């Protein structure tokens, strides 16, 4: 009996803390976008200086890309931008009906036309700028499904799921059920969005080049496109001046040869590189993009 009582007490405390955190996030997200970005940027600085591991990874990844493409690495600015991503996301989740007013999309009609294709549209994006806003450009016209990778900590995942909730976008986890729902969406001629620079699980990707380094890269979009004949488009949302919103950059994928997922992965990574280089500090360089999901060292 006392075990049951202890579990009940723990559950009540857990739910109470979770509700308080959600309430605080909702309250915080009501602030103007500029304020959220300032606060997020400040958090980014604190994390950068307080975590040697985080700082080392950001510096290493950014330095490698800067040496390759000969631009000056701005480490602190990249850390600030990483923090701003959190502020961007809170504002986007809270103001889903107002996001288009904060975006500059010169070719939106073309995007909607591509999305109206009976085979559907696959939208791929990296962790860059205000990437959370990308699926919202399609929702007024076409149903949109976004695949995401759940956070490792369940309470964080629950907070994100609750905060992201939208009547216009279906968010599905990257699991068997999520794959089924994504394929169904494409079969219905809808839009599917994937943040495609995440490292997939072992045997769910291929080795490809990203900023001249070997990166294990998802081949799931390639499989989707081959099976459904859906068009693939790459999109980034570059953050503009403080509180001014985002500018979209798009690039249509080239026709991809059958039975060549490595070609597709390299083509996607190359497209992401080109878009990231438009404003390098806005990429999430702290992400462990070059980790090996097999737990072994590659040659």
XYZ file of C-alpha atoms in Angstrom:
299
model
C 0.000 0.000 0.000
C 2.746 2.429 0.922
C 4.383 1.775 -2.461
C 1.179 2.753 -4.221
C 0.868 5.877 -2.064
C 4.499 6.802 -2.800
C 4.000 6.366 -6.531
C 0.844 8.482 -6.440
C 2.669 11.255 -4.564
C 5.544 11.155 -7.064
C 3.136 11.254 -10.004
C 1.246 14.250 -8.565
C 4.497 16.117 -7.936
C 5.752 15.305 -11.431
C 2.539 16.535 -13.054
C 2.516 19.666 -10.933
C 6.088 20.564 -11.887
C 5.328 19.808 -15.537
C 2.236 22.040 -15.504
C 4.174 24.877 -13.864
C 6.919 24.637 -16.486
C 4.386 24.591 -19.302
C 2.583 27.599 -17.832
C 5.872 29.518 -17.523
C 6.802 28.707 -21.112
C 3.401 29.833 -22.352
C 3.672 33.015 -20.309
C 7.197 33.665 -21.578
C 6.219 32.977 -25.199
C 3.674 35.826 -25.077
C 6.552 38.329 -25.074
C 7.455 40.160 -28.308
C 9.714 38.244 -30.680
C 12.617 40.673 -30.186
C 12.553 40.182 -26.396
C 12.432 36.404 -26.777
C 15.409 36.521 -29.119
C 17.388 38.739 -26.735
C 16.704 36.426 -23.796
C 17.440 33.360 -25.913
C 20.710 34.891 -27.078
C 21.708 35.603 -23.464
C 20.991 31.979 -22.558
C 23.117 30.925 -25.520
C 26.072 32.910 -24.137
C 25.669 31.394 -20.668
C 25.555 27.848 -22.056
C 28.572 28.510 -24.276
C 30.778 29.734 -21.435
C 29.507 27.313 -18.782
C 29.832 24.081 -20.778
C 33.351 23.227 -22.019
C 32.023 20.240 -23.978
C 29.373 22.335 -25.736
C 31.872 25.107 -26.452
C 34.487 22.703 -27.811
C 32.051 21.033 -30.208
C 30.686 24.347 -31.498
C 34.191 25.752 -31.975
C 35.507 22.614 -33.679
C 32.620 22.248 -36.134
C 32.519 25.944 -37.004
C 36.306 26.162 -37.393
C 36.310 23.190 -39.770
C 33.658 24.773 -41.994
C 35.318 28.203 -41.847
C 38.715 26.800 -42.861
C 37.121 24.957 -45.769
C 35.150 27.918 -47.124
C 37.491 30.669 -45.935
C 35.201 32.749 -43.780
C 35.898 34.139 -40.324
C 34.418 31.918 -37.586
C 32.342 33.971 -35.137
C 32.005 31.597 -32.199
C 30.141 33.828 -29.762
C 27.725 35.013 -32.439
C 26.996 31.378 -33.313
C 26.324 30.638 -29.631
C 23.963 33.608 -29.427
C 22.142 32.436 -32.555
C 21.772 28.940 -31.092
C 20.063 30.462 -28.063
C 17.874 32.581 -30.304
C 16.544 29.397 -31.916
C 14.809 28.624 -28.625
C 13.261 32.101 -28.491
C 12.196 31.793 -32.133
C 10.529 28.450 -31.465
C 8.578 29.690 -28.451
C 7.227 32.634 -30.437
C 6.335 30.480 -33.445
C 4.523 27.882 -31.337
C 2.518 30.603 -29.591
C 1.682 32.733 -32.664
C 0.890 30.124 -35.307
C -1.745 32.290 -36.998
C 0.590 35.265 -37.321
C 3.804 33.662 -38.538
C 3.329 34.465 -42.237
C 3.355 38.165 -41.432
C 6.913 37.681 -40.170
C 8.214 35.888 -43.244
C 9.619 36.992 -46.579
C 8.896 34.362 -49.240
C 9.379 35.608 -52.764
C 8.287 32.339 -54.384
C 5.460 31.217 -52.090
C 3.081 30.693 -55.034
C 5.635 28.380 -56.613
C 5.974 26.447 -53.365
C 2.222 26.016 -53.086
C 2.096 24.882 -56.704
C 4.757 22.244 -56.021
C 2.866 21.160 -52.931
C -0.327 20.706 -54.933
C 1.306 17.892 -56.909
C -0.712 14.693 -56.511
C 2.442 12.870 -55.367
C 2.978 15.252 -52.472
C 5.982 17.366 -51.501
C 8.923 16.483 -49.240
C 10.392 19.533 -47.481
C 13.874 19.082 -45.989
C 15.507 21.598 -43.666
C 18.598 21.814 -41.439
C 18.851 23.246 -37.904
C 19.241 26.777 -39.172
C 17.664 30.102 -38.163
C 13.929 29.866 -37.485
C 13.497 26.370 -38.928
C 10.358 25.747 -36.832
C 8.435 28.228 -38.962
C 8.925 26.372 -42.258
C 5.886 24.018 -42.195
C 3.563 26.931 -41.436
C 3.953 28.393 -44.944
C 1.915 25.496 -46.366
C -0.816 25.081 -43.761
C -3.283 27.589 -45.200
C -3.434 25.608 -48.422
C -2.442 21.994 -47.787
C -2.324 19.584 -44.870
C 1.201 19.261 -43.505
C 2.863 16.456 -41.550
C 6.176 16.994 -39.751
C 8.382 14.181 -38.516
C 10.451 14.901 -35.411
C 12.821 12.996 -33.170
C 11.499 12.854 -29.572
C 13.736 14.282 -26.863
C 15.547 11.746 -24.697
C 13.977 13.087 -21.503
C 10.261 12.314 -21.524
C 9.222 15.478 -19.671
C 11.043 17.676 -22.198
C 9.418 15.760 -25.019
C 5.990 16.258 -23.441
C 6.622 20.002 -23.074
C 7.669 20.301 -26.717
C 4.737 18.216 -27.942
C 2.251 20.273 -25.945
C 3.827 23.588 -26.979
C 3.945 22.621 -30.650
C 0.345 21.447 -30.806
C -1.384 22.743 -33.916
C -4.709 22.049 -35.556
C -3.037 22.636 -38.949
C 0.123 20.556 -38.591
C 0.382 16.894 -37.673
C 3.582 16.188 -35.722
C 4.642 12.538 -35.768
C 7.620 10.900 -34.014
C 10.388 9.209 -35.964
C 9.239 5.667 -35.264
C 7.362 2.922 -37.111
C 4.001 4.596 -36.604
C 5.406 7.968 -37.692
C 6.808 6.436 -40.876
C 3.413 4.954 -41.654
C 1.699 8.336 -41.180
C 4.272 10.135 -43.334
C 3.799 7.663 -46.167
C 0.045 8.002 -45.881
C 0.371 11.805 -46.088
C 2.361 11.557 -49.322
C -0.121 9.065 -50.734
C -2.772 11.707 -50.096
C -0.729 14.336 -51.965
C 0.149 16.305 -48.829
C 3.305 18.031 -47.563
C 5.830 16.213 -45.391
C 8.541 18.096 -43.476
C 11.732 16.616 -42.020
C 14.668 18.240 -40.221
C 17.110 16.162 -42.201
C 20.528 16.988 -40.731
C 19.973 14.846 -37.645
C 22.110 11.731 -37.315
C 19.900 8.697 -37.956
C 20.051 5.431 -36.066
C 22.476 2.752 -37.196
C 21.481 1.158 -40.516
C 18.989 3.978 -41.207
C 21.406 6.103 -43.199
C 24.501 6.284 -45.386
C 27.896 7.954 -45.075
C 28.082 11.225 -46.988
C 30.143 14.415 -46.964
C 29.095 17.471 -44.985
C 31.529 20.419 -44.873
C 34.282 18.063 -46.040
C 33.724 15.624 -43.164
C 32.154 12.198 -43.154
C 28.630 12.476 -41.704
C 26.142 9.662 -41.254
C 23.133 10.976 -43.155
C 19.508 9.886 -43.323
C 18.344 8.157 -46.487
C 14.692 8.176 -45.419
C 13.717 11.164 -47.649
C 15.325 9.423 -50.621
C 13.316 6.249 -49.957
C 10.133 8.297 -49.620
C 10.759 10.111 -52.886
C 11.621 6.956 -54.796
C 8.473 5.188 -53.642
C 6.002 8.080 -53.939
C 7.616 10.094 -56.770
C 7.192 13.151 -54.547
C 9.299 16.221 -55.292
C 11.994 17.140 -52.758
C 12.746 20.766 -51.891
C 15.309 22.184 -49.459
C 14.280 25.209 -47.390
C 15.958 27.405 -44.772
C 14.504 30.286 -42.756
C 17.216 32.902 -42.254
C 16.673 35.104 -39.201
C 16.502 38.802 -40.055
C 17.241 41.733 -37.747
C 16.056 41.540 -34.154
C 12.306 40.890 -34.084
C 11.918 41.329 -37.857
C 11.187 37.696 -38.699
C 12.722 35.396 -41.309
C 13.621 35.187 -44.980
C 13.105 31.878 -46.786
C 15.655 30.346 -49.125
C 14.648 27.417 -51.312
C 16.393 24.980 -53.617
C 14.703 22.264 -55.637
C 16.374 18.868 -55.473
C 17.827 17.453 -58.640
C 16.330 14.269 -60.113
C 17.797 11.439 -58.094
C 18.955 8.234 -59.779
C 17.397 4.989 -58.549
C 19.344 2.734 -56.200
C 21.816 5.471 -55.260
C 21.039 6.767 -51.739
C 24.625 7.996 -51.312
C 24.205 10.372 -54.275
C 20.984 11.683 -52.732
C 22.592 12.173 -49.308
C 25.559 14.054 -50.744
C 23.259 16.198 -52.882
C 21.181 17.100 -49.832
C 24.235 17.916 -47.713
C 25.662 20.078 -50.509
C 22.401 22.009 -50.748
C 22.371 22.528 -46.980
C 25.977 23.761 -47.103
C 25.140 26.366 -49.747
C 22.200 27.655 -47.707
C 24.118 27.684 -44.416
C 26.954 29.675 -46.003
C 24.523 32.544 -46.667
C 24.703 33.226 -42.907
C 26.998 30.678 -41.218
C 26.458 31.787 -37.619
C 22.790 30.777 -37.777
C 23.533 27.050 -38.085
C 23.480 24.883 -34.958
C 27.206 24.088 -34.909
C 26.936 22.666 -31.407
C 24.991 19.676 -32.753
C 27.082 16.481 -32.847
C 26.640 16.094 -36.587
C 29.644 13.825 -37.050
C 28.945 11.225 -34.383
C 29.074 7.555 -35.313
C 25.825 5.722 -34.468
C 27.672 2.393 -34.774
C 30.027 3.283 -31.924
C 33.144 2.599 -33.999
C 35.733 4.771 -35.696
C 35.351 5.123 -39.455
C 38.210 5.262 -41.886
